[in-house]
Tab-separated table of C-alpha atoms in Angstrom:
chain	number	residue	atom	x	y	z
A	1	MET	CA	-13.238	-15.067	7.050
A	2	ALA	CA	-11.328	-12.098	8.440
A	3	ILE	CA	-8.615	-10.627	6.232
A	4	VAL	CA	-5.041	-11.634	7.331
A	5	VAL	CA	-3.125	-8.424	7.914
A	6	PRO	CA	0.742	-8.765	7.625
A	7	PRO	CA	3.156	-7.166	10.118
A	8	ILE	CA	4.823	-5.196	7.276
A	9	LYS	CA	2.980	-2.274	5.900
A	10	CYS	CA	3.427	-1.101	2.291
A	11	GLN	CA	2.002	1.849	0.488
A	12	GLY	CA	-0.636	0.787	-1.933
A	13	ILE	CA	-1.283	-2.426	0.044
A	14	LYS	CA	-3.974	-4.521	-1.652
A	15	THR	CA	-6.096	-5.420	1.319
A	16	LYS	CA	-9.328	-4.028	-0.264
A	17	LEU	CA	-8.839	-6.070	-3.368
A	18	ILE	CA	-8.515	-9.355	-1.404
A	19	PRO	CA	-12.180	-10.499	-1.915
A	20	ALA	CA	-12.061	-9.905	-5.637
A	21	ILE	CA	-8.809	-11.637	-6.081
A	22	GLN	CA	-9.967	-14.698	-3.874
A	23	ALA	CA	-13.063	-14.984	-6.091
A	24	LEU	CA	-11.046	-15.111	-9.171
A	25	VAL	CA	-8.655	-17.681	-7.852
A	26	GLY	CA	-11.194	-20.023	-6.388
A	27	THR	CA	-10.076	-23.454	-5.256
A	28	ASP	CA	-8.733	-24.870	-8.532
A	29	LEU	CA	-5.000	-23.860	-8.315
A	30	THR	CA	-2.947	-27.067	-8.778
A	31	GLY	CA	0.406	-25.333	-9.538
A	32	THR	CA	2.436	-22.657	-7.836
A	33	TRP	CA	1.293	-19.159	-7.014
A	34	ILE	CA	3.930	-16.796	-8.415
A	35	GLU	CA	4.246	-13.045	-7.267
A	36	PRO	CA	7.108	-10.992	-8.789
A	37	PHE	CA	6.195	-7.963	-6.643
A	38	CYS	CA	5.084	-9.533	-3.308
A	39	GLY	CA	5.380	-6.293	-1.264
A	40	SER	CA	3.786	-6.956	2.207
A	41	GLY	CA	2.649	-10.365	1.084
A	42	VAL	CA	-0.902	-9.616	1.928
A	43	VAL	CA	-2.462	-11.194	-1.117
A	44	ALA	CA	-0.605	-14.566	-0.718
A	45	PHE	CA	-1.359	-14.574	3.029
A	46	ASN	CA	-5.043	-14.480	2.235
A	47	VAL	CA	-5.192	-16.664	-0.980
A	48	LEU	CA	-3.069	-19.216	0.923
A	49	PRO	CA	-1.852	-21.220	-1.994
A	50	GLU	CA	-0.182	-24.542	-1.055
A	51	ARG	CA	2.935	-23.648	-3.039
A	52	ALA	CA	4.224	-20.205	-3.873
A	53	ILE	CA	7.202	-18.203	-5.060
A	54	LEU	CA	7.109	-14.728	-3.493
A	55	ALA	CA	9.782	-12.341	-4.944
A	56	ASP	CA	10.619	-8.683	-4.570
A	57	THR	CA	13.579	-6.516	-5.343
A	58	ASN	CA	13.253	-5.055	-1.829
A	59	GLN	CA	15.624	-7.425	0.007
A	60	HIS	CA	14.466	-6.192	3.402
A	61	ILE	CA	10.919	-7.440	3.070
A	62	ILE	CA	12.296	-10.755	1.896
A	63	ARG	CA	14.785	-10.952	4.641
A	64	PHE	CA	12.080	-10.224	7.219
A	65	TYR	CA	9.740	-13.064	6.033
A	66	ARG	CA	12.649	-15.516	5.620
A	67	ALA	CA	13.545	-14.778	9.302
A	68	ILE	CA	10.022	-15.794	10.392
A	69	GLN	CA	10.162	-18.858	8.138
A	70	THR	CA	13.479	-20.063	9.651
A	71	GLY	CA	12.507	-19.263	13.149
A	72	SER	CA	15.021	-16.390	13.650
A	73	ILE	CA	12.075	-14.188	14.323
A	74	THR	CA	9.273	-15.742	16.464
A	75	PRO	CA	6.353	-14.058	18.169
A	76	ALA	CA	8.179	-14.151	21.501
A	77	ILE	CA	11.308	-12.566	19.926
A	78	ALA	CA	9.230	-9.940	18.293
A	79	ALA	CA	7.460	-9.100	21.556
A	80	ALA	CA	10.645	-8.836	23.483
A	81	TYR	CA	12.211	-6.628	20.884
A	82	LEU	CA	9.257	-4.356	20.577
A	83	GLU	CA	8.781	-3.988	24.328
A	84	THR	CA	12.384	-2.866	24.760
A	85	ALA	CA	12.100	-0.563	21.760
A	86	SER	CA	8.811	0.868	23.230
A	87	GLU	CA	10.604	1.962	26.377
A	88	LYS	CA	13.531	3.473	24.645
A	89	LEU	CA	11.392	5.273	22.191
A	90	ALA	CA	9.165	6.714	24.914
A	91	ALA	CA	12.250	7.921	26.806
A	92	GLY	CA	14.288	9.080	23.670
A	93	GLY	CA	11.645	10.004	21.101
A	94	ASP	CA	13.004	11.021	17.738
A	95	ARG	CA	16.681	10.623	19.013
A	96	TYR	CA	16.047	6.803	19.444
A	97	TYR	CA	14.127	6.551	16.173
A	98	TYR	CA	17.089	7.916	14.190
A	99	GLU	CA	19.508	5.830	16.278
A	100	VAL	CA	17.664	2.631	15.058
A	101	ARG	CA	17.409	4.063	11.482
A	102	ASP	CA	21.222	4.622	11.381
A	103	ARG	CA	21.796	1.062	12.925
A	104	PHE	CA	19.458	-0.451	10.394
A	105	ASN	CA	21.169	1.280	7.495
A	106	GLN	CA	24.438	-0.331	8.637
A	107	THR	CA	23.328	-3.827	9.731
A	108	GLN	CA	19.923	-4.361	7.929
A	109	GLN	CA	18.459	-6.315	10.804
A	110	PRO	CA	14.868	-7.526	10.141
A	111	LEU	CA	13.519	-6.504	13.573
A	112	ASP	CA	14.894	-2.875	13.124
A	113	PHE	CA	13.107	-2.821	9.713
A	114	LEU	CA	9.863	-3.795	11.411
A	115	PHE	CA	10.363	-1.102	14.029
A	116	LEU	CA	11.044	1.547	11.399
A	117	ASN	CA	8.070	0.356	9.296
A	118	ARG	CA	5.707	0.695	12.118
A	119	SER	CA	6.967	4.010	13.521
A	120	CYS	CA	8.027	6.056	10.526
A	121	PHE	CA	5.952	8.805	8.856
A	122	ASN	CA	2.848	7.475	7.300
A	123	GLY	CA	4.097	3.841	7.167
A	124	ILE	CA	6.186	4.610	3.997
A	125	ILE	CA	8.869	2.308	2.849
A	126	ARG	CA	11.395	4.547	1.008
A	127	PHE	CA	15.142	4.310	0.367
A	128	ASN	CA	17.547	6.725	-1.077
A	129	ARG	CA	19.970	6.125	-3.994
A	130	LYS	CA	22.429	4.698	-1.642
A	131	GLY	CA	19.899	2.028	-0.463
A	132	GLN	CA	19.420	3.771	2.911
A	133	PHE	CA	16.072	3.992	4.660
A	134	ASN	CA	15.364	7.657	4.879
A	135	VAL	CA	11.701	8.141	6.115
A	136	PRO	CA	11.447	10.500	9.113
A	137	PHE	CA	9.895	9.609	12.417
A	138	CYS	CA	6.076	9.686	12.920
A	139	ARG	CA	6.623	11.958	16.034
A	140	LYS	CA	4.725	9.587	18.375
A	141	PRO	CA	7.035	8.515	21.149
A	142	GLN	CA	4.188	6.430	22.593
A	143	ARG	CA	3.800	4.623	19.271
A	144	PHE	CA	4.376	1.115	20.717
A	145	ALA	CA	1.729	0.958	23.425
A	146	LYS	CA	0.972	-2.510	24.735
A	147	PRO	CA	-2.173	-3.097	22.553
A	148	TYR	CA	-0.212	-2.047	19.389
A	149	ILE	CA	2.650	-4.460	20.292
A	150	THR	CA	0.070	-7.244	20.881
A	151	LYS	CA	-1.427	-6.486	17.439
A	152	ILE	CA	1.845	-6.711	15.720
A	153	VAL	CA	2.935	-9.891	17.537
A	154	ASN	CA	-0.283	-11.444	16.665
A	155	GLN	CA	0.429	-10.583	12.948
A	156	VAL	CA	3.809	-12.211	13.148
A	157	ARG	CA	2.221	-15.232	14.837
A	158	ARG	CA	-0.324	-15.643	12.050
A	159	VAL	CA	2.428	-15.379	9.377
A	160	GLN	CA	4.427	-17.888	11.226
A	161	GLU	CA	1.479	-20.402	11.233
A	162	ILE	CA	1.038	-19.901	7.555
A	163	LEU	CA	4.732	-20.430	6.678
A	164	ASP	CA	4.895	-23.538	8.856
A	165	THR	CA	2.104	-25.210	6.973
A	166	HIS	CA	2.733	-24.053	3.379
A	167	THR	CA	5.675	-24.567	0.873
A	168	TRP	CA	6.557	-21.027	-0.032
A	169	THR	CA	9.926	-19.607	-1.297
A	170	PHE	CA	10.849	-16.035	-0.713
A	171	GLN	CA	13.447	-14.573	-3.092
A	172	VAL	CA	15.127	-11.343	-4.019
A	173	ALA	CA	14.677	-11.224	-7.833
A	174	ASP	CA	13.850	-9.195	-10.771
A	175	PHE	CA	10.310	-9.656	-12.137
A	176	THR	CA	11.675	-10.967	-15.501
A	177	ALA	CA	13.484	-13.766	-13.731
A	178	THR	CA	10.498	-14.619	-11.500
A	179	LEU	CA	8.082	-14.753	-14.485
A	180	ALA	CA	10.470	-16.970	-16.376
A	181	VAL	CA	9.878	-19.927	-14.061
A	182	SER	CA	6.100	-20.066	-14.576
A	183	GLU	CA	4.523	-23.260	-16.029
A	184	GLN	CA	1.117	-24.209	-17.301
A	185	ALA	CA	-0.648	-25.121	-14.117
A	186	ASP	CA	0.726	-21.972	-12.243
A	187	LEU	CA	-1.012	-18.716	-11.475
A	188	VAL	CA	0.817	-15.472	-11.631
A	189	TYR	CA	-0.296	-12.413	-9.610
A	190	VAL	CA	1.405	-9.092	-10.458
A	191	ASP	CA	1.096	-5.854	-8.556
A	192	PRO	CA	3.745	-3.661	-10.104
A	193	PRO	CA	4.468	-0.021	-9.222
A	194	TYR	CA	1.729	2.059	-10.752
A	195	LEU	CA	3.239	3.986	-13.751
A	196	GLY	CA	2.097	7.490	-13.733
A	197	ARG	CA	0.702	7.386	-10.212
A	198	HIS	CA	3.824	7.711	-7.965
A	199	VAL	CA	7.524	6.794	-7.976
A	200	ASP	CA	8.514	3.379	-6.636
A	201	TYR	CA	9.920	3.551	-3.235
A	202	TYR	CA	12.734	1.058	-3.410
A	203	ASN	CA	13.931	1.431	-6.968
A	204	THR	CA	12.723	2.918	-10.188
A	205	TRP	CA	9.872	1.790	-12.424
A	206	THR	CA	10.067	2.999	-15.977
A	207	THR	CA	8.018	2.985	-19.094
A	208	GLU	CA	10.455	0.321	-20.531
A	209	ASN	CA	9.766	-1.837	-17.366
A	210	GLU	CA	6.090	-1.488	-17.794
A	211	GLN	CA	6.245	-2.435	-21.500
A	212	THR	CA	8.456	-5.475	-20.670
A	213	LEU	CA	5.980	-6.645	-18.026
A	214	ILE	CA	3.083	-6.352	-20.388
A	215	ARG	CA	4.887	-8.316	-23.137
A	216	LEU	CA	5.995	-11.107	-20.663
A	217	LEU	CA	2.483	-11.340	-19.204
A	218	LYS	CA	0.961	-11.806	-22.776
A	219	GLN	CA	3.590	-14.608	-23.312
A	220	LEU	CA	3.056	-16.568	-20.096
A	221	PRO	CA	2.112	-20.258	-20.338
A	222	CYS	CA	-0.307	-19.873	-17.472
A	223	PRO	CA	-3.044	-17.540	-16.282
A	224	PHE	CA	-2.338	-14.168	-14.742
A	225	ILE	CA	-3.994	-11.574	-12.533
A	226	LEU	CA	-2.699	-8.040	-12.772
A	227	SER	CA	-3.503	-5.203	-10.290
A	228	THR	CA	-3.367	-1.736	-11.748
A	229	TRP	CA	-5.088	1.578	-11.384
A	230	LYS	CA	-8.144	2.464	-13.525
A	231	GLU	CA	-9.148	6.032	-12.659
A	232	ASN	CA	-9.625	8.719	-9.896
A	233	GLN	CA	-11.246	12.134	-10.069
A	234	PHE	CA	-8.308	13.545	-11.938
A	235	ARG	CA	-7.063	11.007	-14.407
A	236	THR	CA	-7.701	7.744	-16.128
A	237	ASN	CA	-5.178	4.907	-16.970
A	238	GLY	CA	-4.796	4.968	-20.755
A	239	ALA	CA	-2.754	1.741	-20.594
A	240	LEU	CA	-5.955	-0.308	-19.850
A	241	GLN	CA	-7.462	0.721	-23.148
A	242	GLU	CA	-4.223	0.475	-25.028
A	243	HIS	CA	-2.968	-2.908	-23.797
A	244	TRP	CA	-5.879	-4.817	-22.158
A	245	GLN	CA	-9.038	-4.237	-24.135
A	246	GLN	CA	-8.936	-7.536	-26.078
A	247	PRO	CA	-10.831	-10.881	-26.296
A	248	GLY	CA	-10.135	-13.373	-23.526
A	249	LEU	CA	-9.363	-10.752	-20.837
A	250	GLN	CA	-11.613	-9.475	-18.034
A	251	ILE	CA	-11.149	-5.988	-16.472
A	252	ILE	CA	-12.685	-5.926	-13.017
A	253	PRO	CA	-13.012	-2.497	-11.318
A	254	VAL	CA	-12.573	-2.264	-7.536
A	255	GLN	CA	-13.079	1.202	-5.776
A	256	HIS	CA	-11.516	2.124	-2.448
A	257	PHE	CA	-10.089	5.080	-0.654
A	258	TYR	CA	-6.345	5.596	-1.395
A	259	HIS	CA	-4.598	6.411	1.944
A	260	ILE	CA	-1.164	7.509	0.879
A	261	GLY	CA	-0.675	11.227	1.103
A	262	ALA	CA	0.814	13.654	3.654
A	263	SER	CA	-2.624	15.162	4.393
A	264	GLU	CA	-6.377	14.324	4.025
A	265	ARG	CA	-6.580	16.659	1.063
A	266	LEU	CA	-4.066	14.571	-0.880
A	267	ARG	CA	-5.963	11.239	-0.201
A	268	HIS	CA	-8.525	10.394	-2.697
A	269	SER	CA	-10.958	7.719	-3.843
A	270	MET	CA	-9.365	5.405	-6.400
A	271	THR	CA	-10.808	2.856	-8.704
A	272	GLU	CA	-8.303	0.175	-9.311
A	273	ALA	CA	-8.710	-2.827	-11.624
A	274	LEU	CA	-7.922	-6.447	-11.882
A	275	VAL	CA	-6.959	-7.559	-15.295
A	276	THR	CA	-6.977	-11.284	-15.944
A	277	ASN	CA	-7.018	-13.912	-18.670
A	278	LYS	CA	-8.065	-16.569	-16.117
A	279	ALA	CA	-11.406	-18.332	-16.870
A	280	PRO	CA	-14.187	-17.490	-14.394
A	281	VAL	CA	-14.460	-19.895	-11.478
A	282	ALA	CA	-17.495	-22.115	-12.030
């Protein structure tokens, strides 16, 4: 089955980990799928749990998916918006991009967020300390050609189909609050910012946050799956050895090319890891 690609792009998106996560989940989930760091939502959109709680501190991502869920954004509405934006971007270039960016920082409209996400430099989601989106233009005035608009609209359509047929809750919440609602039959998937790899692009992620997450995961009443980094050609993740080398846990390595970086020389192969206490699927 083809991977469902969401309309929102996030750095470090877990598309390459989907098959390994799907194999771990299997078909035996009877409770709720819980994600405290849902990001683009790509994992949930492919695991397709019947019930889910998808949380993030990035209110703009949550607002965007809620808009699709409530019908405020439909494929037709997204298409009309992007077609108009395409014409204005082609005519105005960076001037129009920064006009939309300024407008978004005042109104926080979800469709403006989609536009910025798909036309900013390197697809980065980054905000300054005032909470303002501050990524520069990708310098491609023809960014929204008709095939690209069709691609994005089809992604919105697929998300709408999923949300229309599944019981999912999107919420702006801290990871501690999200984990606190977990019950025995649930399955928690966590993809926190990678401590020691890069700064978080919406708010900070500290050593204290990391230690709190580790403690809470070990205290959960239900199984969990954790995405983290294992190693690249320069470094290894000492936290795997320090915190997760113990009986009852699996550490599953998954290697892929890491695309974030301003130039090719800054983009490297990365071995990530899935850490889980979930029993293997029979």
